[in-house]
mmCIF file of C-alpha atoms and ligand atoms in Angstrom:
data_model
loop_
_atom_site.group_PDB
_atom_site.id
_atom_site.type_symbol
_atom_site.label_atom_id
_atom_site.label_comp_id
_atom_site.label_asym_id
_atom_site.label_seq_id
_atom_site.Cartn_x
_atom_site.Cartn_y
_atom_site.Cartn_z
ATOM 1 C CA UNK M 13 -19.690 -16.644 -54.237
ATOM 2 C CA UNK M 14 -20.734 -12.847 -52.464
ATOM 3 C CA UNK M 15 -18.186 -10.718 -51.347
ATOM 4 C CA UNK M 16 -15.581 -13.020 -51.406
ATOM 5 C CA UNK M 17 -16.902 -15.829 -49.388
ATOM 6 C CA UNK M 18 -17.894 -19.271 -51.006
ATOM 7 C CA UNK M 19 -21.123 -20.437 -49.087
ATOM 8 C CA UNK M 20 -21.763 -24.102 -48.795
ATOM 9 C CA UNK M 21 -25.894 -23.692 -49.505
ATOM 10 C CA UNK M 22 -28.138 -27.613 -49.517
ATOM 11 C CA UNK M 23 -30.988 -27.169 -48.877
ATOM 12 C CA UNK M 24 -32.151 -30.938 -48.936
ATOM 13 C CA UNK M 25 -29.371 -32.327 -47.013
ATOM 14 C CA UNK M 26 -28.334 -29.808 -44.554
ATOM 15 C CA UNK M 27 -31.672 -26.968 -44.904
ATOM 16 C CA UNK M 28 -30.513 -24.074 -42.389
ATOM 17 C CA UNK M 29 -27.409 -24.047 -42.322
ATOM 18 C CA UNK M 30 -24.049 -23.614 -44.480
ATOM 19 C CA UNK M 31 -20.416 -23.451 -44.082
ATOM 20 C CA UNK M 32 -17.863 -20.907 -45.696
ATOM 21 C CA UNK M 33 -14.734 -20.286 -47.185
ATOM 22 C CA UNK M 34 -12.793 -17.122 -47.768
ATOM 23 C CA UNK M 35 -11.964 -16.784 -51.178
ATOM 24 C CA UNK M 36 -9.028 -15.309 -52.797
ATOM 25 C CA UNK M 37 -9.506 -16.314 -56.264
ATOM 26 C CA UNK M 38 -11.723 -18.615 -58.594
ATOM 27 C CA UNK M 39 -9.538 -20.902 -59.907
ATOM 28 C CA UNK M 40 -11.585 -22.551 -62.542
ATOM 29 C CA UNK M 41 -15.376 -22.956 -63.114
ATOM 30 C CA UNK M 42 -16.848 -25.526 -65.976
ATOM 31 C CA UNK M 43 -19.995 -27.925 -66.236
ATOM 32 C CA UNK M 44 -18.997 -31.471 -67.064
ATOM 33 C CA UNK M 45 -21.316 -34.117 -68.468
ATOM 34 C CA UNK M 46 -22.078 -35.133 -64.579
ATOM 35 C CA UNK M 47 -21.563 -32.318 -62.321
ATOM 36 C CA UNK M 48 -21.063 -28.233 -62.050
ATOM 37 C CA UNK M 49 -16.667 -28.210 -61.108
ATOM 38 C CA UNK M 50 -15.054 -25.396 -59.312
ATOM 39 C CA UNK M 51 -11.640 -24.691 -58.059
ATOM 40 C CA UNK M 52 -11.193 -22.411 -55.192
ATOM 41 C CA UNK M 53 -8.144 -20.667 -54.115
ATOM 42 C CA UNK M 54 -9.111 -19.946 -50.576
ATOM 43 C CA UNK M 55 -8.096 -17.954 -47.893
ATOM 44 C CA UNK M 56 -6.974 -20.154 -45.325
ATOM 45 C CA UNK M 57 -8.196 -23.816 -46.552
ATOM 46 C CA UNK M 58 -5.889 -23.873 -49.487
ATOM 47 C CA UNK M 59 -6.896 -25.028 -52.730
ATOM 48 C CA UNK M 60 -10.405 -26.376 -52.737
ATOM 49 C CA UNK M 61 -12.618 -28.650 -55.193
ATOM 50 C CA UNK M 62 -16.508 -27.782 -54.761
ATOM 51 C CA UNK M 63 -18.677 -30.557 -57.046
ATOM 52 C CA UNK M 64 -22.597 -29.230 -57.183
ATOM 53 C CA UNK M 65 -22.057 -26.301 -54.696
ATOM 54 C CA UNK M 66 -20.854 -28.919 -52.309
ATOM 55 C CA UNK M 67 -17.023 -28.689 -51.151
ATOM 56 C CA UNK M 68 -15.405 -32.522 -52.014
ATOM 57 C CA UNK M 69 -11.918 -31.761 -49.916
ATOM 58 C CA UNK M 70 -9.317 -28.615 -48.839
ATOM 59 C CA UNK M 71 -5.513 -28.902 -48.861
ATOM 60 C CA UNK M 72 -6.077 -27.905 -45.423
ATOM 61 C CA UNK M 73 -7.989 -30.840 -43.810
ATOM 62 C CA UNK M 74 -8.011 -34.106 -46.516
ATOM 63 C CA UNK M 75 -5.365 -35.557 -44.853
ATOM 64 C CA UNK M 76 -7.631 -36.764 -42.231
ATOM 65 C CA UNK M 77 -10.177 -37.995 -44.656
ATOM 66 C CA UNK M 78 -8.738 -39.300 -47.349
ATOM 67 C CA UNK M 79 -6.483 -41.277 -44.272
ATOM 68 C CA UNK M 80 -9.146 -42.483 -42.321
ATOM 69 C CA UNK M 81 -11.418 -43.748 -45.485
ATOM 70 C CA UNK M 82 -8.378 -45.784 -46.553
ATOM 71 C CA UNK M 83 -6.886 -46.665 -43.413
ATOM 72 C CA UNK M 84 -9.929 -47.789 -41.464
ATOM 73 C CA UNK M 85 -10.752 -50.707 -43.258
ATOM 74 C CA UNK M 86 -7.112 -51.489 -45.000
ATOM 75 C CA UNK M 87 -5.746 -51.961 -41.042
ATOM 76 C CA UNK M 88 -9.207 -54.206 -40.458
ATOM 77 C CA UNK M 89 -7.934 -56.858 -43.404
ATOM 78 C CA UNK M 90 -4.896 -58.886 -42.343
ATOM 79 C CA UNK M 91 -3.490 -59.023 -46.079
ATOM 80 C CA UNK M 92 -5.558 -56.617 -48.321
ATOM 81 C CA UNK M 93 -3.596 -56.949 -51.556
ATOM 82 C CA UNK M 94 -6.008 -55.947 -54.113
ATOM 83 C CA UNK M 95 -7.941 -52.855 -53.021
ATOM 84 C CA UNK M 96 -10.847 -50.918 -55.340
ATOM 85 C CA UNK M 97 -11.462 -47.408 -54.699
ATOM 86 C CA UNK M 98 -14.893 -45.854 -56.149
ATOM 87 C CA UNK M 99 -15.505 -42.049 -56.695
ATOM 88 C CA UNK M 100 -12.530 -39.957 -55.118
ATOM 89 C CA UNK M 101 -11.765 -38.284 -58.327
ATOM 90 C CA UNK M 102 -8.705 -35.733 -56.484
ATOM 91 C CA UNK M 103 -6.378 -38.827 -56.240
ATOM 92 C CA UNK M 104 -5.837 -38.565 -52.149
ATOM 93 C CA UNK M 105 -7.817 -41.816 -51.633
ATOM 94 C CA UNK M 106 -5.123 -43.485 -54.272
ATOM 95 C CA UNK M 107 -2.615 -41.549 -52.491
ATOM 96 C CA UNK M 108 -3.322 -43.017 -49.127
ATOM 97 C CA UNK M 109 -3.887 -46.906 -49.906
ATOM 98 C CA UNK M 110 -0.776 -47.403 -52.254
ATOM 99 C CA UNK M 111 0.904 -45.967 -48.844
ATOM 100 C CA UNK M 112 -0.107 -49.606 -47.451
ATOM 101 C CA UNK M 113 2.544 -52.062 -47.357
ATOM 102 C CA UNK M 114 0.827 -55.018 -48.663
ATOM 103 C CA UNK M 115 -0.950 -53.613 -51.198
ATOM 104 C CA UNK M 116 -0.461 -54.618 -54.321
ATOM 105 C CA UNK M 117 -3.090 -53.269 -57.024
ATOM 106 C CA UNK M 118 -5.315 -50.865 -56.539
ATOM 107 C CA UNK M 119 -8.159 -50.228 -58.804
ATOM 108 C CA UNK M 120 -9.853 -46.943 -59.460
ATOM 109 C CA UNK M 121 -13.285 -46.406 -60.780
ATOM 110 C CA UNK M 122 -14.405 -42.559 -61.462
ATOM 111 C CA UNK M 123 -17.321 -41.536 -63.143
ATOM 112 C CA UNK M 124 -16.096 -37.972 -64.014
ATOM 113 C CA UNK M 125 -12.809 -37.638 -66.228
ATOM 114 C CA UNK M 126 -13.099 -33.590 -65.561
ATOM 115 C CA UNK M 127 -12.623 -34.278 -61.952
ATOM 116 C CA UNK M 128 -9.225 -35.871 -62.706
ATOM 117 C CA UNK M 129 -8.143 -33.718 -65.421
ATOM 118 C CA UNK M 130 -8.633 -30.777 -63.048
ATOM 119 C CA UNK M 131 -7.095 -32.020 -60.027
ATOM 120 C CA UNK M 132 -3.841 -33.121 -61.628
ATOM 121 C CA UNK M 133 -3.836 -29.727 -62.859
ATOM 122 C CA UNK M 134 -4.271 -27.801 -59.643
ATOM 123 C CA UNK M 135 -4.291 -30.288 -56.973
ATOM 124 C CA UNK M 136 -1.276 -32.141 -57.406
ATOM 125 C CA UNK M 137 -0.508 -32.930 -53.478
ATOM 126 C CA UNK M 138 -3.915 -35.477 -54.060
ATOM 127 C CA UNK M 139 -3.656 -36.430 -57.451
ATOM 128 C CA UNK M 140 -0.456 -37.505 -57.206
ATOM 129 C CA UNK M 141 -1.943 -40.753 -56.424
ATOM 130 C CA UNK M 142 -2.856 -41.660 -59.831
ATOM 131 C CA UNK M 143 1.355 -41.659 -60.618
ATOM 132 C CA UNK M 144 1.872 -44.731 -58.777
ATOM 133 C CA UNK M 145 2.008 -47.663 -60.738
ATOM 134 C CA UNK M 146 -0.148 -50.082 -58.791
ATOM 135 C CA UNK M 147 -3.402 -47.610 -59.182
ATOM 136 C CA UNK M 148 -5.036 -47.732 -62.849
ATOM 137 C CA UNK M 149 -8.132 -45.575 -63.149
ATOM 138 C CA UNK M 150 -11.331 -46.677 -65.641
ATOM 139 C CA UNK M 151 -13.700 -43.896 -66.043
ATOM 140 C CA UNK M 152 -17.081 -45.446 -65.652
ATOM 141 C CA UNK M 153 -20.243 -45.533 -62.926
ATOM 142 C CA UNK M 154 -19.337 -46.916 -59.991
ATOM 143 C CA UNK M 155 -22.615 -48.850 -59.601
ATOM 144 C CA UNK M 156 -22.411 -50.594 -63.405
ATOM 145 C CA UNK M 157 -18.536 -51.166 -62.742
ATOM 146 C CA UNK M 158 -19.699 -53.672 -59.780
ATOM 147 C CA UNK M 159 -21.884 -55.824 -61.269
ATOM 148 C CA UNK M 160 -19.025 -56.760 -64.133
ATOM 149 C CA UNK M 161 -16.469 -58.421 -61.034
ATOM 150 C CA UNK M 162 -16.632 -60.686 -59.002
ATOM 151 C CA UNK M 163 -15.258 -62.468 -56.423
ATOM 152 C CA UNK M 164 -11.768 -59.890 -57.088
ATOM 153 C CA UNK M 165 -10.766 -57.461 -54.359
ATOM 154 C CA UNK M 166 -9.941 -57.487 -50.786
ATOM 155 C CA UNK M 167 -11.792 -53.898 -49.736
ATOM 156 C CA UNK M 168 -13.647 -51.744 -51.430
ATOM 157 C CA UNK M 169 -13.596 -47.603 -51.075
ATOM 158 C CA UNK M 170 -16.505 -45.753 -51.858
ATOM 159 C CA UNK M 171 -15.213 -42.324 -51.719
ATOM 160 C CA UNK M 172 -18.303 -40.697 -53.352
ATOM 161 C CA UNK M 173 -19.994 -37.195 -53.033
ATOM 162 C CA UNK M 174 -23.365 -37.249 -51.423
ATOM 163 C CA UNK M 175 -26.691 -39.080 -52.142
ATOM 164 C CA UNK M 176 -27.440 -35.664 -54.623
ATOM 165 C CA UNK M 177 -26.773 -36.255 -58.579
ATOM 166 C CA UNK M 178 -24.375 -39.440 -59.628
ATOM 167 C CA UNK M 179 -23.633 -40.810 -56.395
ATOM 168 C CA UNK M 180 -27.307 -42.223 -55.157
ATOM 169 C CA UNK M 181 -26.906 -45.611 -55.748
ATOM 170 C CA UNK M 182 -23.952 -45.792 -53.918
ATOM 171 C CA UNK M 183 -26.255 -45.298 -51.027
ATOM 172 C CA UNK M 184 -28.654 -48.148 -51.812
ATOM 173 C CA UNK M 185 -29.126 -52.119 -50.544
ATOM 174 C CA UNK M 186 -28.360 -53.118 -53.756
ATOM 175 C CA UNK M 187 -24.668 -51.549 -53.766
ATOM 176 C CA UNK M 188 -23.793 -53.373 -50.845
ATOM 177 C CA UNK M 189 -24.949 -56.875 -52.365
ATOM 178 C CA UNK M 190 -23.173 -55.977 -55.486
ATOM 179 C CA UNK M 191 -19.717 -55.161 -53.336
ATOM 180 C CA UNK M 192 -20.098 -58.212 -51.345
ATOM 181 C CA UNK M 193 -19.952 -60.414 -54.690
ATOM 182 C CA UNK M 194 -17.305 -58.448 -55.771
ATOM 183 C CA UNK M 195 -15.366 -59.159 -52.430
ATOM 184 C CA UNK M 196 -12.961 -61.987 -51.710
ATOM 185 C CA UNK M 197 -13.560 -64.209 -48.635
ATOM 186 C CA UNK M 198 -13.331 -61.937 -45.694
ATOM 187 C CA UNK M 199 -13.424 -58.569 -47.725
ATOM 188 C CA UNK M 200 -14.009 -55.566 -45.877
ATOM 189 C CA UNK M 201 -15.825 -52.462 -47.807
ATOM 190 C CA UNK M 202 -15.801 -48.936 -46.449
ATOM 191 C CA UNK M 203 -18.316 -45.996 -47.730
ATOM 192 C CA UNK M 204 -18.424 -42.178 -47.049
ATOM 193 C CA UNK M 205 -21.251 -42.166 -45.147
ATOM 194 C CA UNK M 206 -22.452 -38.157 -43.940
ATOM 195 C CA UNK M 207 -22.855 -36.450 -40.307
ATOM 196 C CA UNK M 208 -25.273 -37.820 -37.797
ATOM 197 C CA UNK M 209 -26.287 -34.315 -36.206
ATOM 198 C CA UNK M 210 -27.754 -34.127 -39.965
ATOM 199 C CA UNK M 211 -27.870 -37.823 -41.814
ATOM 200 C CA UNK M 212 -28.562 -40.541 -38.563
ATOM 201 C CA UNK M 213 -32.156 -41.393 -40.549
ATOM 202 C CA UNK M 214 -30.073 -42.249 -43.907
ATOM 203 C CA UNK M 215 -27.169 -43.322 -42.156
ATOM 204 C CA UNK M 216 -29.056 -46.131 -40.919
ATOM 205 C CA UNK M 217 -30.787 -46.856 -44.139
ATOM 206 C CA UNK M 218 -27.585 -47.562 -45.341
ATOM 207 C CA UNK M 219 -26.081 -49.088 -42.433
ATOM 208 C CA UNK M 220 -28.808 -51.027 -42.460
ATOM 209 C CA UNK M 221 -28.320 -51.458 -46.070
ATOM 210 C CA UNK M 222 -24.737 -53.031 -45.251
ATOM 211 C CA UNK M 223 -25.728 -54.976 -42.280
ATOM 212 C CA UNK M 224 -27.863 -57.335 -44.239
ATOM 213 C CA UNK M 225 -25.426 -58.266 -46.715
ATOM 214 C CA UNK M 226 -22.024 -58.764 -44.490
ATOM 215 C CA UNK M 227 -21.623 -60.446 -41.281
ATOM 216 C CA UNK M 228 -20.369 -57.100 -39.404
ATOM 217 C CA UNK M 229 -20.942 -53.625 -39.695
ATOM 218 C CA UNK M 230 -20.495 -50.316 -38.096
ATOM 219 C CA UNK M 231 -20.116 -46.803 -38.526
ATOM 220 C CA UNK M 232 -17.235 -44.757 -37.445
ATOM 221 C CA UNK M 233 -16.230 -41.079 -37.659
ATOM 222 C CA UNK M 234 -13.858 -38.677 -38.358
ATOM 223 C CA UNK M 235 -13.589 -34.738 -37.836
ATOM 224 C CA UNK M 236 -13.010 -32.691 -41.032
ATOM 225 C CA UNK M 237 -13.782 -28.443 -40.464
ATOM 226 C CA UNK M 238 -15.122 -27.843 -44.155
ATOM 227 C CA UNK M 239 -17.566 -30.775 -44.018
ATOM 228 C CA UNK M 240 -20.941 -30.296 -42.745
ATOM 229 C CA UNK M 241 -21.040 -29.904 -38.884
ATOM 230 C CA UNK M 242 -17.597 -30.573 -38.733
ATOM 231 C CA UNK M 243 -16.878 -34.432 -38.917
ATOM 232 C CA UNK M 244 -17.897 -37.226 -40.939
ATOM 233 C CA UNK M 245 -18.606 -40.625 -40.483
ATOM 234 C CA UNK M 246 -18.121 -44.261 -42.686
ATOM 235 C CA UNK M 247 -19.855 -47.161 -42.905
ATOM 236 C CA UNK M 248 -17.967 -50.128 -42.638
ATOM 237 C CA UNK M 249 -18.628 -53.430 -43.367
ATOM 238 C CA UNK M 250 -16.993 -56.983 -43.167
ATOM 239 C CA UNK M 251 -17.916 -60.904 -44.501
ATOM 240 C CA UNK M 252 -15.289 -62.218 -41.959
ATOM 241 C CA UNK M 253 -17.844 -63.063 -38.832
ATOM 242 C CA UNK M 254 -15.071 -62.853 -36.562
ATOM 243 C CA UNK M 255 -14.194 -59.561 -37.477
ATOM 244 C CA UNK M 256 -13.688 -57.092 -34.987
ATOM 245 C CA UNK M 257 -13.617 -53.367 -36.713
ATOM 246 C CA UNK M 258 -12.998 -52.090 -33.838
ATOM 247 C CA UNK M 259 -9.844 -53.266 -33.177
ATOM 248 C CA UNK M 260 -7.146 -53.077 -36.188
ATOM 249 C CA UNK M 261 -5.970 -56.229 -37.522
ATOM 250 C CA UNK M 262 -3.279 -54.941 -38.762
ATOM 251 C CA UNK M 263 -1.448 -52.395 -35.977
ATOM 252 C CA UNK M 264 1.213 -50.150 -36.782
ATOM 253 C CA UNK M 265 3.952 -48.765 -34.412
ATOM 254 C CA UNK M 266 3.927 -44.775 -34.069
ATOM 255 C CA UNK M 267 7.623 -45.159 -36.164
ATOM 256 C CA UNK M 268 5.954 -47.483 -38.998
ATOM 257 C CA UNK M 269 2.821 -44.348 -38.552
ATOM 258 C CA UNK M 270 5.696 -41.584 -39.234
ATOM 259 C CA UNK M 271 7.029 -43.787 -41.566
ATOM 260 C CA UNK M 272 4.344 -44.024 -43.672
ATOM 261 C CA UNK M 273 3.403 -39.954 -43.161
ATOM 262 C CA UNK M 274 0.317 -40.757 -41.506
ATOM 263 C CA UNK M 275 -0.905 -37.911 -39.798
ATOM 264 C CA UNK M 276 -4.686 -37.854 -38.764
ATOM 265 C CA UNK M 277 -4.673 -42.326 -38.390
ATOM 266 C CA UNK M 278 -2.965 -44.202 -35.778
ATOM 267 C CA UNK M 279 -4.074 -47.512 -33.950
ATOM 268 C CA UNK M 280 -5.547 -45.050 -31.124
ATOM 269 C CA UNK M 281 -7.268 -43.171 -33.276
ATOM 270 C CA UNK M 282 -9.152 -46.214 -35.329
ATOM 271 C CA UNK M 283 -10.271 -47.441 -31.823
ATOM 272 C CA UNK M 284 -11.795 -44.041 -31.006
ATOM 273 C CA UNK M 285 -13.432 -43.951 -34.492
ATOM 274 C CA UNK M 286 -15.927 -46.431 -33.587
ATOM 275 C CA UNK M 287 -17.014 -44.550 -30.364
ATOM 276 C CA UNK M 288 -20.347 -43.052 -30.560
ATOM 277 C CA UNK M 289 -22.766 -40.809 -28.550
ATOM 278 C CA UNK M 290 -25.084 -42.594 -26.579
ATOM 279 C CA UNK M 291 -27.919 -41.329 -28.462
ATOM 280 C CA UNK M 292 -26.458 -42.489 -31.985
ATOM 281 C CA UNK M 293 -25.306 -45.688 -30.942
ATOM 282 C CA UNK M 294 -28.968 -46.033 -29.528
ATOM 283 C CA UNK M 295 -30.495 -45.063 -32.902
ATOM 284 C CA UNK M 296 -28.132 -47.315 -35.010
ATOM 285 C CA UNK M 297 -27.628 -50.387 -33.297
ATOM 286 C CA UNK M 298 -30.543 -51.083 -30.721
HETATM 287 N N1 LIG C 10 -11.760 -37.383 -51.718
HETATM 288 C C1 LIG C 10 -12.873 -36.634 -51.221
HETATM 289 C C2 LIG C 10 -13.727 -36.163 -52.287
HETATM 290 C C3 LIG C 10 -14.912 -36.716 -52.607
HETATM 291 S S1 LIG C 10 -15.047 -36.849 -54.268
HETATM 292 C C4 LIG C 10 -16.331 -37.834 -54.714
HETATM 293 C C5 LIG C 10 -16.132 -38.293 -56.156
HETATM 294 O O1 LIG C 10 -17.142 -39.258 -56.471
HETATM 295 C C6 LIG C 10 -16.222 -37.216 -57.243
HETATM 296 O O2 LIG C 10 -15.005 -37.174 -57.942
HETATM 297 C C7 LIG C 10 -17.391 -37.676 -58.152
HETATM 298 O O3 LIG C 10 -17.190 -37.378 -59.506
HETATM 299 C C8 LIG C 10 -17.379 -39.171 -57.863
HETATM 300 N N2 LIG C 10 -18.636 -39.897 -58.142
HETATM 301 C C9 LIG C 10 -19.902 -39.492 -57.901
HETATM 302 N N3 LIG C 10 -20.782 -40.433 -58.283
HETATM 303 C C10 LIG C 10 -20.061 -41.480 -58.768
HETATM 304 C C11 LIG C 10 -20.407 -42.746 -59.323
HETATM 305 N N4 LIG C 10 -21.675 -43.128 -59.443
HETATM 306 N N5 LIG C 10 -19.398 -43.564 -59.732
HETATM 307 C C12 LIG C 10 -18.107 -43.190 -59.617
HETATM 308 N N6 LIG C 10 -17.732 -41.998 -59.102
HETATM 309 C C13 LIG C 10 -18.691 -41.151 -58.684
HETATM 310 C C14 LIG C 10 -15.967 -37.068 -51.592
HETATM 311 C C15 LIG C 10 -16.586 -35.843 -50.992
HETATM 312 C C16 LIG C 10 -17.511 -36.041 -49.812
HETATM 313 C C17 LIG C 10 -18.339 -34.803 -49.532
HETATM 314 C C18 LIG C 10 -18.959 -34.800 -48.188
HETATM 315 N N7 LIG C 10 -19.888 -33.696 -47.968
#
């Protein structure tokens, strides 16, 4: 932090460039076992949680997120009932899929208990997901955690920071054989997956990654101001060969949207997820 502005600075994943915040006050600074933690009071993003000098989510803009990671592939199941969500240590990802109507348990796996201490503490609009009784929370590696179930859930979230530090092998092949064995028939899994103007080589590693362990896969986006470049995208995958992503399988009506205080995701919306530039839909699926 200079003069009052938080700078976004990675070199390996996004050399060049960085994003900023204004900052009004330094909430709270620690190392955990895993990662460096701060809280930022900012200007005009709101609260803010940075993990490793990268910013995880702002009250500003995680609606749109936290809805679209969690929506995406929930409306792509017809009866998702037992969900597992991996990483998303704020909450908002528990927040959003309990919001599902025919969800019934939702499993949490974190690997860092600081990142949940803290955000109950100071982020209380996300981690007021981890209230609802449906959602219980192990702290553990999302990678070991995977190879101990099988055959369990419906869809899988893998809300996870970048391929920097604990999350890497949430990027690799092998993740996506372990969530397909730890999938029910026709489960649908759903991973944070970066920014094509700086990630379309390791986007399609791990697309490619997906694709050869479920029937269907693509990636689909979503437009966040304090990520890098402005959006981000997911990769979504399905077992169900008939799956079409692309359409929901589930749609809700704008009341059952309002309803359910849905603000970024509506059936619109999911359909224009999956819309890509010419040039990116060239690279990752010709
Ligand atoms: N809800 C949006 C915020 C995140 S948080 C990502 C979470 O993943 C963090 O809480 C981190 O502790 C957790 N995590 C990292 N590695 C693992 C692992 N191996 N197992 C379980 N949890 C893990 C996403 C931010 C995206 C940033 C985009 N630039």
């Amino acid at each position: 932090i200079r003069n009052g502005w938080f700078s976004e600075i990675q070199e390996d994943l996004w050399p060049g460039q960085s994003f900023s915040l204004k900052v009004k006050k330094v909430v709270h600074e620690e190392k955990s076992k895993y990662q460096d933690i701060k809280i930022l009071e900012t200007e005009t993003f709101g609260m803010c949680l940075v993990l490793d000098g990268i910013i995880q989510c702002t009250q500003r803009d995680e609606f749109s997120y936290q809805e679209m990671i969690s929506f995406l592939p929930l409306c792509c199941h017809p009866n998702p009932r037992k969900v597992l969500i991996v990483g998303g240590g704020d909450g908002g990802v528990a927040r959003e899929v309990v919001k599902h109507p025919l969800v019934e348990e939702v499993h949490q796996v974190e690997i860092d208990d600081r990142v949940v201490e803290l955000s109950k503490k100071y982020l209380p609009s996300m981690a007021c997901g981890f209230e609802n009784k449906k959602v219980k929370l192990t702290i553990g590696d999302g990678f070991e955690y995977m190879k101990n179930h099988k055959n369990e859930f419906d869809v899988i979230i893998t809300d996870s920071s970048d391929p920097v530090g604990p999350a890497v092998s949430l990027f690799q092949e092998s993740y996506y054989e372990l969530m397909k064995n730890a999938l029910r028939p026709g489960g649908i899994v759903c991973s944070q997956g970066g920014t094509y103007w700086t990630d379309l080589e390791y986007i399609k590693k791990t697309l490619n990654g997906c694709k050869n362990h479920f029937a269907k896969s693509a990636f689909a986006l979503t437009s966040v101001p304090s990520y890098p470049c402005g959006h981000i995208g997911f990769v979504i995958g399905s077992l169900d060969e008939n799956a079409n992503l692309k359409e929901p399988a589930i749609k809700f009506t704008t009341g059952e949207i309002d309803n359910l205080n849905l603000r970024y995701y509506s059936t619109d919306v999911h359909r224009g997820a999956f819309a890509l530039p010419r040039y990116v839909e060239k690279f990752l699926y010709e």
